[in-house]
Amino acid sequence: MNTRSRPTITVITVTLNDREGLTKTLSSVQAQVGGGYEHWVIDGGSTDGSREVLADYVASSPGARFVSEPDRGIFDAMNKGIDRSTGELLVFLNSGDCFTDPGVLDFVSQEWARGDWEWGYGAVRYVAEHGEVISGSLQSPFRRRRLHLGFRFAPWPATYLSRDLLRRVGGFDDRFGFAADQELAIRAAAVAEPVTWVRFMADFLLGGVHSQSSFLARERLWHRMRVHNGVPVLGSRAVDLAAAFSIACFRELRRRGAAFAGRGRR
């Protein structure tokens, strides 16, 4: 087994006018023990007092830095974080999200030192606004084709990528909207298969554009990603589009079935 030095991990946080969520995230990062890290916060020009919170945080936290300026959206801001980072590993813990426990970065640091992986991810818990745990997700074992089809996904707050891998595959492509993180995962998986850890590593705050999109819009987006990355179903753009509509119909029928079953239990 290869051995490497323990890495510096760059934690990148993107925020805009979310002082309360940002404060939770900053506290979660400060609570980490045993792992060397730097923390870049990319603020989109907040006017709700977030910049004052960040100024105090940076003053009391060695290795913490922030920039506050307008951006083109969340993935443009995340790319800014990549450009400013210096760590060997990067993780994106955006405003409102938290590490599940204080030992997460130390765990990843140890795994990096005794492994030869280039990226990997653990499990996430989904939490409501006030911190109640609603459910969890373990996307293991990794299956590349299921990632292509959107049946599996890289849980981004629990996903760690090496700087070298990001140099090779590039950052987030915001042409793919809310799924730009999964499009980057598809590119990363084409270069190296991720390791997966059966461990809760991040608490993801529910809400946002992911939960607001229709099944059809989602599957058309995944169709575009597959075609763009040269992995359409059966090697055919037309077959892939038909598959996308079929998957959207399947998801909608399953949703309606679950809703009907729920009414029947009341």
mmCIF file with all atom_site columns, C-alpha atoms in Angstrom, residues 9-124:
data_model
loop_
_atom_site.group_PDB
_atom_site.id
_atom_site.type_symbol
_atom_site.label_atom_id
_atom_site.label_alt_id
_atom_site.label_comp_id
_atom_site.label_asym_id
_atom_site.label_entity_id
_atom_site.label_seq_id
_atom_site.pdbx_PDB_ins_code
_atom_site.Cartn_x
_atom_site.Cartn_y
_atom_site.Cartn_z
_atom_site.occupancy
_atom_site.B_iso_or_equiv
_atom_site.pdbx_formal_charge
_atom_site.auth_seq_id
_atom_site.auth_comp_id
_atom_site.auth_asym_id
_atom_site.auth_atom_id
_atom_site.pdbx_PDB_model_num
ATOM 1   C CA . ILE A 1 9   ? -7.619  20.010 3.133   1.00 0.00 ? 9   ILE A CA 1
ATOM 2   C CA . THR A 1 10  ? -9.192  23.122 1.665   1.00 0.00 ? 10  THR A CA 1
ATOM 3   C CA . VAL A 1 11  ? -12.769 23.596 2.843   1.00 0.00 ? 11  VAL A CA 1
ATOM 4   C CA . ILE A 1 12  ? -14.676 25.865 0.451   1.00 0.00 ? 12  ILE A CA 1
ATOM 5   C CA . THR A 1 13  ? -17.888 27.526 1.589   1.00 0.00 ? 13  THR A CA 1
ATOM 6   C CA . VAL A 1 14  ? -20.151 29.532 -0.725  1.00 0.00 ? 14  VAL A CA 1
ATOM 7   C CA . THR A 1 15  ? -22.703 31.890 0.790   1.00 0.00 ? 15  THR A CA 1
ATOM 8   C CA . LEU A 1 16  ? -25.019 34.785 -0.026  1.00 0.00 ? 16  LEU A CA 1
ATOM 9   C CA . ASN A 1 17  ? -27.234 36.561 2.511   1.00 0.00 ? 17  ASN A CA 1
ATOM 10  C CA . ASP A 1 18  ? -27.487 33.533 4.785   1.00 0.00 ? 18  ASP A CA 1
ATOM 11  C CA . ARG A 1 19  ? -25.986 34.783 8.033   1.00 0.00 ? 19  ARG A CA 1
ATOM 12  C CA . GLU A 1 20  ? -27.681 32.168 10.203  1.00 0.00 ? 20  GLU A CA 1
ATOM 13  C CA . GLY A 1 21  ? -26.714 29.213 7.997   1.00 0.00 ? 21  GLY A CA 1
ATOM 14  C CA . LEU A 1 22  ? -23.203 30.577 7.536   1.00 0.00 ? 22  LEU A CA 1
ATOM 15  C CA . THR A 1 23  ? -22.711 30.842 11.290  1.00 0.00 ? 23  THR A CA 1
ATOM 16  C CA . LYS A 1 24  ? -23.618 27.153 11.708  1.00 0.00 ? 24  LYS A CA 1
ATOM 17  C CA . THR A 1 25  ? -21.193 26.142 8.977   1.00 0.00 ? 25  THR A CA 1
ATOM 18  C CA . LEU A 1 26  ? -18.332 28.197 10.395  1.00 0.00 ? 26  LEU A CA 1
ATOM 19  C CA . SER A 1 27  ? -18.865 26.675 13.848  1.00 0.00 ? 27  SER A CA 1
ATOM 20  C CA . SER A 1 28  ? -18.815 23.203 12.312  1.00 0.00 ? 28  SER A CA 1
ATOM 21  C CA . VAL A 1 29  ? -15.482 23.884 10.607  1.00 0.00 ? 29  VAL A CA 1
ATOM 22  C CA . GLN A 1 30  ? -13.973 25.394 13.751  1.00 0.00 ? 30  GLN A CA 1
ATOM 23  C CA . ALA A 1 31  ? -14.941 22.258 15.688  1.00 0.00 ? 31  ALA A CA 1
ATOM 24  C CA . GLN A 1 32  ? -12.798 19.981 13.494  1.00 0.00 ? 32  GLN A CA 1
ATOM 25  C CA . VAL A 1 33  ? -9.868  18.382 15.311  1.00 0.00 ? 33  VAL A CA 1
ATOM 26  C CA . GLY A 1 34  ? -6.732  16.573 14.194  1.00 0.00 ? 34  GLY A CA 1
ATOM 27  C CA . GLY A 1 35  ? -6.759  17.385 10.469  1.00 0.00 ? 35  GLY A CA 1
ATOM 28  C CA . GLY A 1 36  ? -4.813  20.208 8.846   1.00 0.00 ? 36  GLY A CA 1
ATOM 29  C CA . TYR A 1 37  ? -7.083  22.477 6.848   1.00 0.00 ? 37  TYR A CA 1
ATOM 30  C CA . GLU A 1 38  ? -7.587  25.916 5.346   1.00 0.00 ? 38  GLU A CA 1
ATOM 31  C CA . HIS A 1 39  ? -11.007 27.485 4.905   1.00 0.00 ? 39  HIS A CA 1
ATOM 32  C CA . TRP A 1 40  ? -12.005 29.728 2.030   1.00 0.00 ? 40  TRP A CA 1
ATOM 33  C CA . VAL A 1 41  ? -15.420 31.402 2.223   1.00 0.00 ? 41  VAL A CA 1
ATOM 34  C CA . ILE A 1 42  ? -16.691 32.879 -1.035  1.00 0.00 ? 42  ILE A CA 1
ATOM 35  C CA . ASP A 1 43  ? -19.410 35.430 -0.290  1.00 0.00 ? 43  ASP A CA 1
ATOM 36  C CA . GLY A 1 44  ? -21.464 36.776 -3.181  1.00 0.00 ? 44  GLY A CA 1
ATOM 37  C CA . GLY A 1 45  ? -21.683 40.297 -1.760  1.00 0.00 ? 45  GLY A CA 1
ATOM 38  C CA . SER A 1 46  ? -24.007 39.740 1.192   1.00 0.00 ? 46  SER A CA 1
ATOM 39  C CA . THR A 1 47  ? -25.845 42.673 2.791   1.00 0.00 ? 47  THR A CA 1
ATOM 40  C CA . ASP A 1 48  ? -27.277 40.859 5.833   1.00 0.00 ? 48  ASP A CA 1
ATOM 41  C CA . GLY A 1 49  ? -24.285 41.122 8.160   1.00 0.00 ? 49  GLY A CA 1
ATOM 42  C CA . SER A 1 50  ? -22.529 38.014 6.826   1.00 0.00 ? 50  SER A CA 1
ATOM 43  C CA . ARG A 1 51  ? -19.397 39.981 5.950   1.00 0.00 ? 51  ARG A CA 1
ATOM 44  C CA . GLU A 1 52  ? -19.073 41.207 9.524   1.00 0.00 ? 52  GLU A CA 1
ATOM 45  C CA . VAL A 1 53  ? -19.438 37.623 10.763  1.00 0.00 ? 53  VAL A CA 1
ATOM 46  C CA . LEU A 1 54  ? -16.736 36.552 8.324   1.00 0.00 ? 54  LEU A CA 1
ATOM 47  C CA . ALA A 1 55  ? -14.371 39.330 9.377   1.00 0.00 ? 55  ALA A CA 1
ATOM 48  C CA . ASP A 1 56  ? -14.629 38.188 13.012  1.00 0.00 ? 56  ASP A CA 1
ATOM 49  C CA . TYR A 1 57  ? -14.226 34.544 11.978  1.00 0.00 ? 57  TYR A CA 1
ATOM 50  C CA . VAL A 1 58  ? -11.088 35.166 9.931   1.00 0.00 ? 58  VAL A CA 1
ATOM 51  C CA . ALA A 1 59  ? -9.569  37.226 12.746  1.00 0.00 ? 59  ALA A CA 1
ATOM 52  C CA . SER A 1 60  ? -9.950  34.327 15.189  1.00 0.00 ? 60  SER A CA 1
ATOM 53  C CA . SER A 1 61  ? -9.303  31.362 12.870  1.00 0.00 ? 61  SER A CA 1
ATOM 54  C CA . PRO A 1 62  ? -5.800  30.748 11.447  1.00 0.00 ? 62  PRO A CA 1
ATOM 55  C CA . GLY A 1 63  ? -6.063  29.477 7.887   1.00 0.00 ? 63  GLY A CA 1
ATOM 56  C CA . ALA A 1 64  ? -9.471  31.075 7.282   1.00 0.00 ? 64  ALA A CA 1
ATOM 57  C CA . ARG A 1 65  ? -9.943  33.620 4.501   1.00 0.00 ? 65  ARG A CA 1
ATOM 58  C CA . PHE A 1 66  ? -12.868 35.148 2.672   1.00 0.00 ? 66  PHE A CA 1
ATOM 59  C CA . VAL A 1 67  ? -13.711 37.243 -0.325  1.00 0.00 ? 67  VAL A CA 1
ATOM 60  C CA . SER A 1 68  ? -16.964 39.151 -0.795  1.00 0.00 ? 68  SER A CA 1
ATOM 61  C CA . GLU A 1 69  ? -17.871 40.168 -4.337  1.00 0.00 ? 69  GLU A CA 1
ATOM 62  C CA . PRO A 1 70  ? -20.641 39.547 -6.872  1.00 0.00 ? 70  PRO A CA 1
ATOM 63  C CA . ASP A 1 71  ? -20.569 36.291 -8.833  1.00 0.00 ? 71  ASP A CA 1
ATOM 64  C CA . ARG A 1 72  ? -22.607 34.551 -11.521 1.00 0.00 ? 72  ARG A CA 1
ATOM 65  C CA . GLY A 1 73  ? -24.060 31.968 -9.134  1.00 0.00 ? 73  GLY A CA 1
ATOM 66  C CA . ILE A 1 74  ? -23.126 29.133 -6.820  1.00 0.00 ? 74  ILE A CA 1
ATOM 67  C CA . PHE A 1 75  ? -20.860 27.224 -9.208  1.00 0.00 ? 75  PHE A CA 1
ATOM 68  C CA . ASP A 1 76  ? -19.012 30.339 -10.341 1.00 0.00 ? 76  ASP A CA 1
ATOM 69  C CA . ALA A 1 77  ? -18.373 31.014 -6.651  1.00 0.00 ? 77  ALA A CA 1
ATOM 70  C CA . MET A 1 78  ? -17.216 27.429 -6.080  1.00 0.00 ? 78  MET A CA 1
ATOM 71  C CA . ASN A 1 79  ? -14.783 27.777 -8.984  1.00 0.00 ? 79  ASN A CA 1
ATOM 72  C CA . LYS A 1 80  ? -13.418 30.916 -7.334  1.00 0.00 ? 80  LYS A CA 1
ATOM 73  C CA . GLY A 1 81  ? -12.785 28.808 -4.252  1.00 0.00 ? 81  GLY A CA 1
ATOM 74  C CA . ILE A 1 82  ? -10.900 26.234 -6.323  1.00 0.00 ? 82  ILE A CA 1
ATOM 75  C CA . ASP A 1 83  ? -8.724  28.983 -7.830  1.00 0.00 ? 83  ASP A CA 1
ATOM 76  C CA . ARG A 1 84  ? -7.798  30.338 -4.388  1.00 0.00 ? 84  ARG A CA 1
ATOM 77  C CA . SER A 1 85  ? -7.228  27.014 -2.639  1.00 0.00 ? 85  SER A CA 1
ATOM 78  C CA . THR A 1 86  ? -3.796  25.604 -1.793  1.00 0.00 ? 86  THR A CA 1
ATOM 79  C CA . GLY A 1 87  ? -4.662  22.252 -0.203  1.00 0.00 ? 87  GLY A CA 1
ATOM 80  C CA . GLU A 1 88  ? -3.976  18.832 -1.691  1.00 0.00 ? 88  GLU A CA 1
ATOM 81  C CA . LEU A 1 89  ? -7.650  17.914 -1.137  1.00 0.00 ? 89  LEU A CA 1
ATOM 82  C CA . LEU A 1 90  ? -10.775 20.031 -1.562  1.00 0.00 ? 90  LEU A CA 1
ATOM 83  C CA . VAL A 1 91  ? -14.272 19.712 -0.105  1.00 0.00 ? 91  VAL A CA 1
ATOM 84  C CA . PHE A 1 92  ? -17.275 22.000 -0.612  1.00 0.00 ? 92  PHE A CA 1
ATOM 85  C CA . LEU A 1 93  ? -19.300 22.693 2.518   1.00 0.00 ? 93  LEU A CA 1
ATOM 86  C CA . ASN A 1 94  ? -21.702 25.445 1.606   1.00 0.00 ? 94  ASN A CA 1
ATOM 87  C CA . SER A 1 95  ? -23.635 27.787 3.855   1.00 0.00 ? 95  SER A CA 1
ATOM 88  C CA . GLY A 1 96  ? -26.088 25.872 6.061   1.00 0.00 ? 96  GLY A CA 1
ATOM 89  C CA . ASP A 1 97  ? -24.282 22.529 5.649   1.00 0.00 ? 97  ASP A CA 1
ATOM 90  C CA . CYS A 1 98  ? -22.148 21.064 8.448   1.00 0.00 ? 98  CYS A CA 1
ATOM 91  C CA . PHE A 1 99  ? -19.696 18.274 9.126   1.00 0.00 ? 99  PHE A CA 1
ATOM 92  C CA . THR A 1 100 ? -21.469 15.427 10.898  1.00 0.00 ? 100 THR A CA 1
ATOM 93  C CA . ASP A 1 101 ? -18.902 15.275 13.705  1.00 0.00 ? 101 ASP A CA 1
ATOM 94  C CA . PRO A 1 102 ? -15.598 16.934 14.714  1.00 0.00 ? 102 PRO A CA 1
ATOM 95  C CA . GLY A 1 103 ? -13.468 14.051 13.414  1.00 0.00 ? 103 GLY A CA 1
ATOM 96  C CA . VAL A 1 104 ? -14.425 14.136 9.724   1.00 0.00 ? 104 VAL A CA 1
ATOM 97  C CA . LEU A 1 105 ? -11.373 15.979 8.379   1.00 0.00 ? 105 LEU A CA 1
ATOM 98  C CA . ASP A 1 106 ? -9.029  13.892 10.532  1.00 0.00 ? 106 ASP A CA 1
ATOM 99  C CA . PHE A 1 107 ? -10.642 10.721 9.142   1.00 0.00 ? 107 PHE A CA 1
ATOM 100 C CA . VAL A 1 108 ? -10.182 11.881 5.532   1.00 0.00 ? 108 VAL A CA 1
ATOM 101 C CA . SER A 1 109 ? -6.616  12.972 6.242   1.00 0.00 ? 109 SER A CA 1
ATOM 102 C CA . GLN A 1 110 ? -5.740  9.515  7.568   1.00 0.00 ? 110 GLN A CA 1
ATOM 103 C CA . GLU A 1 111 ? -7.437  7.809  4.622   1.00 0.00 ? 111 GLU A CA 1
ATOM 104 C CA . TRP A 1 112 ? -5.441  9.948  2.197   1.00 0.00 ? 112 TRP A CA 1
ATOM 105 C CA . ALA A 1 113 ? -2.139  9.181  3.924   1.00 0.00 ? 113 ALA A CA 1
ATOM 106 C CA . ARG A 1 114 ? -2.580  5.416  3.701   1.00 0.00 ? 114 ARG A CA 1
ATOM 107 C CA . GLY A 1 115 ? -4.298  5.171  0.305   1.00 0.00 ? 115 GLY A CA 1
ATOM 108 C CA . ASP A 1 116 ? -3.754  6.003  -3.351  1.00 0.00 ? 116 ASP A CA 1
ATOM 109 C CA . TRP A 1 117 ? -7.179  7.364  -4.293  1.00 0.00 ? 117 TRP A CA 1
ATOM 110 C CA . GLU A 1 118 ? -7.799  10.668 -6.103  1.00 0.00 ? 118 GLU A CA 1
ATOM 111 C CA . TRP A 1 119 ? -11.325 11.306 -4.961  1.00 0.00 ? 119 TRP A CA 1
ATOM 112 C CA . GLY A 1 120 ? -13.888 9.755  -2.679  1.00 0.00 ? 120 GLY A CA 1
ATOM 113 C CA . TYR A 1 121 ? -17.044 10.339 -0.711  1.00 0.00 ? 121 TYR A CA 1
ATOM 114 C CA . GLY A 1 122 ? -18.953 9.232  2.360   1.00 0.00 ? 122 GLY A CA 1
ATOM 115 C CA . ALA A 1 123 ? -22.574 9.299  3.452   1.00 0.00 ? 123 ALA A CA 1
ATOM 116 C CA . VAL A 1 124 ? -24.719 12.368 4.132   1.00 0.00 ? 124 VAL A CA 1
#
